Amino acid sequence: MRISIVIPNFNGLNFLKICLNSLERNSSGKSRTYSLDIIIVDNGSNDGSIEYLKDKLNNINLNNINSKNINYHVLFNDNNLGFSKAVNQGINFSNSLNSNYICLLNNDVEITSDFFYYLLKAIEKDPKIFSVSSKMLQYKNKDLIDDAGDEYTLLGWTKKSGDGLDKSIIRYSKPREIFSSCAGAALYRTSILNEIGYFDENFFAYMEDVDIGYRARIFGYKNVYSPDAIVYHIGSGSSGSKYNEFKIPLAARNNIWVIYKNMPWPQIILNIGFLAIGFLIKYIFFIRKGYGDLYLKGLKEGIKNRNKIKKQN
């Protein structure tokens, strides 16, 4: 059993150290029957990440990593090509390693013991399972949930289940089927990725995990949540904050593209009233945050450039 762990990185040196240390610390566990290939894709960082990664590769034998059955691979890009492109580069590289599964990790997560054991336990229950989402807890308050599987609402909103709620709530302590897995810490079946296609690089960043989860469902596959596969998530490690000038227009544009790409026209027409209400509520929300113009800009770009996206239906 072979798992390729793909970690995109852009100016996340301090976060990356925490992430890699946790991988090395928790690489072994219950019924260890897998090997790990850690594939880090750096998107032209200028914060010392490149030097750190090169030094890590040069000293890999001194760190005695191979004895833990972990192999490091690092891909360097000259510029920031986006999350989706970096992830796809890592997946393409993993093809030469014959990996059974791809685990995507944000650079700002810390995994816990037996993380991979529980992900594998969940995905191997059914060959129709495409992805498994972990239980993401807040790094600064480990009693609170950050994300317990993504859902998609009638208003066209993506919802992080359990966000800000106590981790012990029964609903989030049991396995269940979800709409899509948060790519910040999730396991994907390689064979299905090769069938349905990789992450849409037009998205650059944000909503690409919802899009691929939606696509998997269209192809007849499932996404599930594992409450025992736990990570601690710092959040917005690369973008810098929850709401900012970079993230808001991208997410708004990509939200339009998720709908256009995956919903058949009859469903769009049927739901258009609810979708309009959803976008209006969000617009008012961002006006109050001082980002109304940026949100509206993203929506307009999504509508204007929708033909860049190939519809699934």
Short mmCIF file of C-alpha atoms in Angstrom, two decimals:
data_model
loop_
_atom_site.label_atom_id
_atom_site.label_comp_id
_atom_site.label_asym_id
_atom_site.label_seq_id
_atom_site.Cartn_x
_atom_site.Cartn_y
_atom_site.Cartn_z
CA MET A 1 0.00 0.00 0.00
CA ARG A 2 1.46 3.32 -1.04
CA ILE A 3 0.21 6.81 -0.15
CA SER A 4 1.49 9.96 -1.83
CA ILE A 5 1.11 13.05 0.33
CA VAL A 6 0.93 16.22 -1.78
CA ILE A 7 1.65 19.49 0.02
CA PRO A 8 1.50 22.76 -1.97
CA ASN A 9 3.57 25.53 -0.41
CA PHE A 10 3.80 29.25 -1.01
CA ASN A 11 5.67 31.32 1.56
CA GLY A 12 4.61 28.99 4.34
CA LEU A 13 7.98 28.19 5.88
CA ASN A 14 6.91 28.38 9.54
CA PHE A 15 3.77 26.34 8.89
CA LEU A 16 5.59 23.82 6.71
CA LYS A 17 8.03 22.93 9.48
CA ILE A 18 5.16 22.09 11.83
CA CYS A 19 3.43 20.02 9.15
CA LEU A 20 6.50 17.98 8.19
CA ASN A 21 7.52 17.41 11.79
CA SER A 22 4.08 16.01 12.52
CA LEU A 23 4.30 13.70 9.50
CA GLU A 24 7.64 12.33 10.63
CA ARG A 25 6.46 12.02 14.22
CA ASN A 26 3.20 10.23 13.36
CA SER A 27 4.21 8.23 10.31
CA SER A 28 3.91 4.90 12.10
CA GLY A 29 0.84 3.58 13.86
CA LYS A 30 -1.80 0.89 14.00
CA SER A 31 -1.27 -2.00 11.58
CA ARG A 32 1.27 -0.08 9.52
CA THR A 33 0.93 -1.57 6.02
CA TYR A 34 1.73 1.47 3.90
CA SER A 35 4.67 3.55 2.75
CA LEU A 36 4.58 7.32 2.46
CA ASP A 37 5.89 9.55 -0.30
CA ILE A 38 5.84 13.20 0.74
CA ILE A 39 5.65 15.39 -2.38
CA ILE A 40 6.09 19.09 -1.65
CA VAL A 41 5.33 21.48 -4.51
CA ASP A 42 6.76 24.93 -3.87
CA ASN A 43 5.11 27.75 -5.82
CA GLY A 44 8.04 30.16 -6.05
CA SER A 45 8.35 31.03 -2.36
CA ASN A 46 10.68 33.82 -1.27
CA ASP A 47 10.47 33.38 2.51
CA GLY A 48 13.25 30.80 2.91
CA SER A 49 11.06 27.79 2.10
CA ILE A 50 13.18 26.82 -0.90
CA GLU A 51 16.42 26.92 1.08
CA TYR A 52 14.82 24.93 3.91
CA LEU A 53 13.54 22.25 1.54
CA LYS A 54 16.85 21.94 -0.30
CA ASP A 55 18.68 21.62 3.00
CA LYS A 56 16.19 18.98 4.14
CA LEU A 57 16.79 16.95 1.01
CA ASN A 58 20.56 17.25 1.36
CA ASN A 59 20.44 16.03 4.95
CA ILE A 60 17.76 13.38 4.56
CA ASN A 61 20.07 10.53 5.51
CA LEU A 62 21.29 12.32 8.62
CA ASN A 63 17.67 12.72 9.69
CA ASN A 64 17.25 8.96 9.28
CA ILE A 65 13.90 9.45 7.60
CA ASN A 66 14.13 6.43 5.32
CA SER A 67 14.09 4.09 8.30
CA LYS A 68 10.52 5.22 8.87
CA ASN A 69 9.60 4.29 5.32
CA ILE A 70 9.12 7.92 4.30
CA ASN A 71 10.49 9.31 1.06
CA TYR A 72 10.71 13.02 0.29
CA HIS A 73 10.27 14.56 -3.15
CA VAL A 74 10.29 18.30 -3.83
CA LEU A 75 9.13 20.09 -6.99
CA PHE A 76 10.06 23.75 -7.46
CA ASN A 77 8.06 26.24 -9.54
CA ASP A 78 9.47 29.63 -10.47
CA ASN A 79 6.14 31.38 -9.85
CA ASN A 80 2.94 30.90 -7.90
CA LEU A 81 0.91 28.68 -10.24
CA GLY A 82 -1.94 28.27 -7.77
CA PHE A 83 -3.17 25.50 -5.50
CA SER A 84 -4.86 23.45 -8.22
CA LYS A 85 -1.87 23.44 -10.57
CA ALA A 86 0.54 22.57 -7.76
CA VAL A 87 -1.68 19.72 -6.56
CA ASN A 88 -1.94 18.34 -10.09
CA GLN A 89 1.83 18.47 -10.46
CA GLY A 90 2.12 16.41 -7.30
CA ILE A 91 -0.51 13.91 -8.48
CA ASN A 92 1.20 13.56 -11.86
CA PHE A 93 4.51 12.93 -10.11
CA SER A 94 2.87 10.28 -7.91
CA ASN A 95 1.92 8.31 -11.01
CA SER A 96 5.54 7.19 -11.33
CA LEU A 97 5.36 5.92 -7.75
CA ASN A 98 2.27 3.77 -8.35
CA SER A 99 0.47 5.25 -5.36
CA ASN A 100 -2.88 3.73 -4.41
CA TYR A 101 -4.03 6.92 -2.74
CA ILE A 102 -3.32 10.64 -2.76
CA CYS A 103 -3.45 12.54 0.51
CA LEU A 104 -3.69 16.30 0.14
CA LEU A 105 -2.45 18.41 3.03
CA ASN A 106 -2.30 22.16 3.45
CA ASN A 107 1.06 23.36 4.67
CA ASP A 108 -0.63 24.75 7.81
CA VAL A 109 -1.95 21.49 9.27
CA GLU A 110 -0.53 19.24 11.95
CA ILE A 111 -1.57 15.58 11.78
CA THR A 112 -2.19 13.38 14.81
CA SER A 113 -1.30 9.76 15.49
CA ASP A 114 -2.94 7.08 13.34
CA PHE A 115 -4.20 9.75 10.91
CA PHE A 116 -3.47 7.59 7.86
CA TYR A 117 -4.76 4.43 9.48
CA TYR A 118 -8.21 5.96 9.95
CA LEU A 119 -8.29 7.49 6.47
CA LEU A 120 -7.44 4.12 4.93
CA LYS A 121 -9.93 2.32 7.15
CA ALA A 122 -12.68 4.62 5.90
CA ILE A 123 -11.87 4.57 2.18
CA GLU A 124 -11.37 0.80 1.99
CA LYS A 125 -14.92 0.11 3.18
CA ASP A 126 -16.33 0.71 -0.29
CA PRO A 127 -14.67 0.94 -3.74
CA LYS A 128 -17.24 3.63 -4.60
CA ILE A 129 -15.69 6.01 -2.06
CA PHE A 130 -13.68 8.67 -3.88
CA SER A 131 -12.48 10.75 -0.95
CA VAL A 132 -12.32 10.84 2.84
CA SER A 133 -12.39 14.13 4.71
CA SER A 134 -10.62 14.34 8.05
CA LYS A 135 -11.81 15.99 11.26
CA MET A 136 -10.09 19.37 11.17
CA LEU A 137 -9.80 21.09 14.54
CA GLN A 138 -8.69 24.65 15.19
CA TYR A 139 -4.97 24.83 15.88
CA LYS A 140 -5.34 27.54 18.53
CA ASN A 141 -8.35 25.95 20.23
CA LYS A 142 -8.22 22.21 19.80
CA ASP A 143 -11.64 21.72 21.37
CA LEU A 144 -13.34 23.49 18.47
CA ILE A 145 -14.02 22.17 14.97
CA ASP A 146 -12.62 23.89 11.91
CA ASP A 147 -14.18 21.57 9.32
CA ALA A 148 -15.96 18.22 9.65
CA GLY A 149 -16.73 17.69 5.96
CA ASP A 150 -18.05 20.15 3.39
CA GLU A 151 -21.70 20.50 2.46
CA TYR A 152 -23.37 22.41 -0.36
CA THR A 153 -26.58 24.34 0.21
CA LEU A 154 -29.58 25.29 -1.89
CA LEU A 155 -28.34 28.90 -1.81
CA GLY A 156 -25.13 27.92 -3.60
CA TRP A 157 -23.02 28.18 -0.47
CA THR A 158 -20.29 25.82 0.57
CA LYS A 159 -20.57 25.10 4.27
CA LYS A 160 -17.84 23.83 6.57
CA SER A 161 -19.74 21.41 8.81
CA GLY A 162 -19.30 22.07 12.50
CA ASP A 163 -17.23 25.22 12.03
CA GLY A 164 -16.62 26.75 15.48
CA LEU A 165 -18.59 24.07 17.35
CA ASP A 166 -17.39 21.74 20.11
CA LYS A 167 -15.53 18.70 18.79
CA SER A 168 -17.49 16.33 21.06
CA ILE A 169 -20.88 16.99 19.42
CA ILE A 170 -22.28 13.57 18.49
CA ARG A 171 -23.05 14.48 14.86
CA TYR A 172 -19.39 15.24 14.21
CA SER A 173 -18.12 12.21 16.12
CA LYS A 174 -19.64 9.68 13.73
CA PRO A 175 -18.72 8.73 10.14
CA ARG A 176 -21.13 9.95 7.48
CA GLU A 177 -21.42 10.71 3.80
CA ILE A 178 -20.69 14.33 2.89
CA PHE A 179 -20.94 16.45 -0.23
CA SER A 180 -17.19 16.94 -0.69
CA SER A 181 -13.92 16.69 1.21
CA CYS A 182 -11.87 19.70 2.22
CA ALA A 183 -8.59 19.34 0.32
CA GLY A 184 -6.74 20.80 3.30
CA ALA A 185 -6.54 17.30 4.76
CA ALA A 186 -8.19 14.54 2.74
CA LEU A 187 -7.49 11.20 1.08
CA TYR A 188 -8.39 10.52 -2.57
CA ARG A 189 -8.49 7.26 -4.52
CA THR A 190 -5.97 7.45 -7.36
CA SER A 191 -7.89 5.20 -9.74
CA ILE A 192 -10.96 7.45 -9.57
CA LEU A 193 -8.85 10.60 -10.01
CA ASN A 194 -7.47 9.07 -13.20
CA GLU A 195 -11.02 8.35 -14.34
CA ILE A 196 -12.77 11.66 -13.60
CA GLY A 197 -9.82 14.02 -14.01
CA TYR A 198 -7.72 16.07 -11.62
CA PHE A 199 -8.36 19.44 -9.99
CA ASP A 200 -9.53 22.17 -12.36
CA GLU A 201 -6.55 24.49 -12.82
CA ASN A 202 -8.79 27.33 -14.01
CA PHE A 203 -9.87 27.76 -10.39
CA PHE A 204 -6.30 28.62 -9.26
CA ALA A 205 -7.35 28.35 -5.60
CA TYR A 206 -10.55 27.94 -3.54
CA MET A 207 -13.61 25.82 -4.38
CA GLU A 208 -11.55 23.40 -6.46
CA ASP A 209 -12.16 20.70 -3.84
CA VAL A 210 -15.92 21.29 -3.96
CA ASP A 211 -15.78 21.09 -7.75
CA ILE A 212 -13.95 17.75 -7.79
CA GLY A 213 -16.21 16.34 -5.06
CA TYR A 214 -19.25 17.42 -7.10
CA ARG A 215 -17.73 15.82 -10.20
CA ALA A 216 -17.13 12.55 -8.37
CA ARG A 217 -20.79 12.47 -7.34
CA ILE A 218 -21.85 13.04 -10.96
CA PHE A 219 -19.77 9.99 -11.87
CA GLY A 220 -21.53 7.95 -9.19
CA TYR A 221 -18.93 8.02 -6.41
CA LYS A 222 -19.12 9.05 -2.75
CA ASN A 223 -17.28 11.35 -0.37
CA VAL A 224 -17.21 10.47 3.33
CA TYR A 225 -16.07 11.90 6.65
CA SER A 226 -13.81 10.16 9.17
CA PRO A 227 -14.08 11.61 12.71
CA ASP A 228 -11.04 9.66 13.92
CA ALA A 229 -8.59 11.06 11.33
CA ILE A 230 -7.73 14.29 13.13
CA VAL A 231 -5.61 17.28 12.14
CA TYR A 232 -5.08 20.70 13.69
CA HIS A 233 -5.55 23.49 11.17
CA ILE A 234 -4.06 26.97 11.54
CA GLY A 235 -6.15 28.33 8.64
CA SER A 236 -5.35 30.83 5.86
CA GLY A 237 -1.67 30.05 6.24
CA SER A 238 -0.77 31.21 2.74
CA SER A 239 -3.45 33.81 2.05
CA GLY A 240 -2.90 35.50 5.41
CA SER A 241 -6.48 35.97 6.66
CA LYS A 242 -10.00 34.61 6.34
CA TYR A 243 -11.17 37.61 4.27
CA ASN A 244 -8.77 39.52 2.03
CA GLU A 245 -8.41 41.13 -1.40
CA PHE A 246 -6.85 38.00 -2.87
CA LYS A 247 -9.29 35.39 -1.59
CA ILE A 248 -12.72 37.06 -1.85
CA PRO A 249 -12.93 37.68 -5.64
CA LEU A 250 -11.36 34.28 -6.41
CA ALA A 251 -13.82 32.41 -4.21
CA ALA A 252 -16.78 34.38 -5.62
CA ARG A 253 -15.72 33.70 -9.21
CA ASN A 254 -15.13 30.03 -8.53
CA ASN A 255 -18.50 29.71 -6.82
CA ILE A 256 -20.13 30.75 -10.10
CA TRP A 257 -17.98 28.27 -11.98
CA VAL A 258 -18.91 25.37 -9.68
CA ILE A 259 -22.58 25.99 -10.46
CA TYR A 260 -22.10 26.52 -14.19
CA LYS A 261 -19.80 23.54 -14.57
CA ASN A 262 -21.64 20.92 -12.55
CA MET A 263 -25.35 21.76 -12.51
CA PRO A 264 -27.41 20.79 -15.55
CA TRP A 265 -29.33 23.70 -17.06
CA PRO A 266 -32.76 22.49 -15.81
CA GLN A 267 -31.41 22.45 -12.25
CA ILE A 268 -29.89 25.92 -12.62
CA ILE A 269 -33.22 27.28 -13.91
CA LEU A 270 -35.11 25.54 -11.09
CA ASN A 271 -32.75 26.86 -8.41
CA ILE A 272 -32.04 30.31 -9.86
CA GLY A 273 -34.21 32.10 -7.28
CA PHE A 274 -32.48 30.43 -4.33
CA LEU A 275 -29.04 31.03 -5.86
CA ALA A 276 -29.84 34.72 -6.39
CA ILE A 277 -30.91 35.04 -2.75
CA GLY A 278 -27.71 33.32 -1.64
CA PHE A 279 -25.48 35.64 -3.66
CA LEU A 280 -27.41 38.70 -2.44
CA ILE A 281 -27.00 37.71 1.21
CA LYS A 282 -23.27 37.19 0.72
CA TYR A 283 -22.96 40.50 -1.12
CA ILE A 284 -24.58 42.31 1.82
CA PHE A 285 -22.30 40.41 4.21
CA PHE A 286 -19.18 41.51 2.34
CA ILE A 287 -20.44 45.10 2.05
CA ARG A 288 -20.52 45.16 5.85
CA LYS A 289 -17.00 43.74 5.94
CA GLY A 290 -15.84 46.42 3.50
CA TYR A 291 -15.32 43.99 0.62
CA GLY A 292 -18.56 44.35 -1.33
CA ASP A 293 -16.88 45.63 -4.50
CA LEU A 294 -14.39 42.75 -4.48
CA TYR A 295 -17.12 40.14 -4.07
CA LEU A 296 -19.16 41.70 -6.89
CA LYS A 297 -16.05 41.83 -9.08
CA GLY A 298 -15.54 38.08 -8.58
CA LEU A 299 -19.16 37.28 -9.45
CA LYS A 300 -18.96 39.36 -12.63
CA GLU A 301 -15.73 37.68 -13.69
CA GLY A 302 -17.26 34.24 -13.07
CA ILE A 303 -20.25 35.04 -15.30
CA LYS A 304 -18.18 36.77 -17.99
CA ASN A 305 -15.58 34.00 -18.25
CA ARG A 306 -17.84 31.00 -17.61
CA ASN A 307 -17.13 29.59 -21.06
CA LYS A 308 -13.55 28.91 -19.95
CA ILE A 309 -15.05 26.10 -17.89
CA LYS A 310 -16.17 22.87 -19.50
CA LYS A 311 -19.59 21.73 -18.26
CA GLN A 312 -19.89 18.23 -16.83
CA ASN A 313 -23.52 17.84 -17.89
#
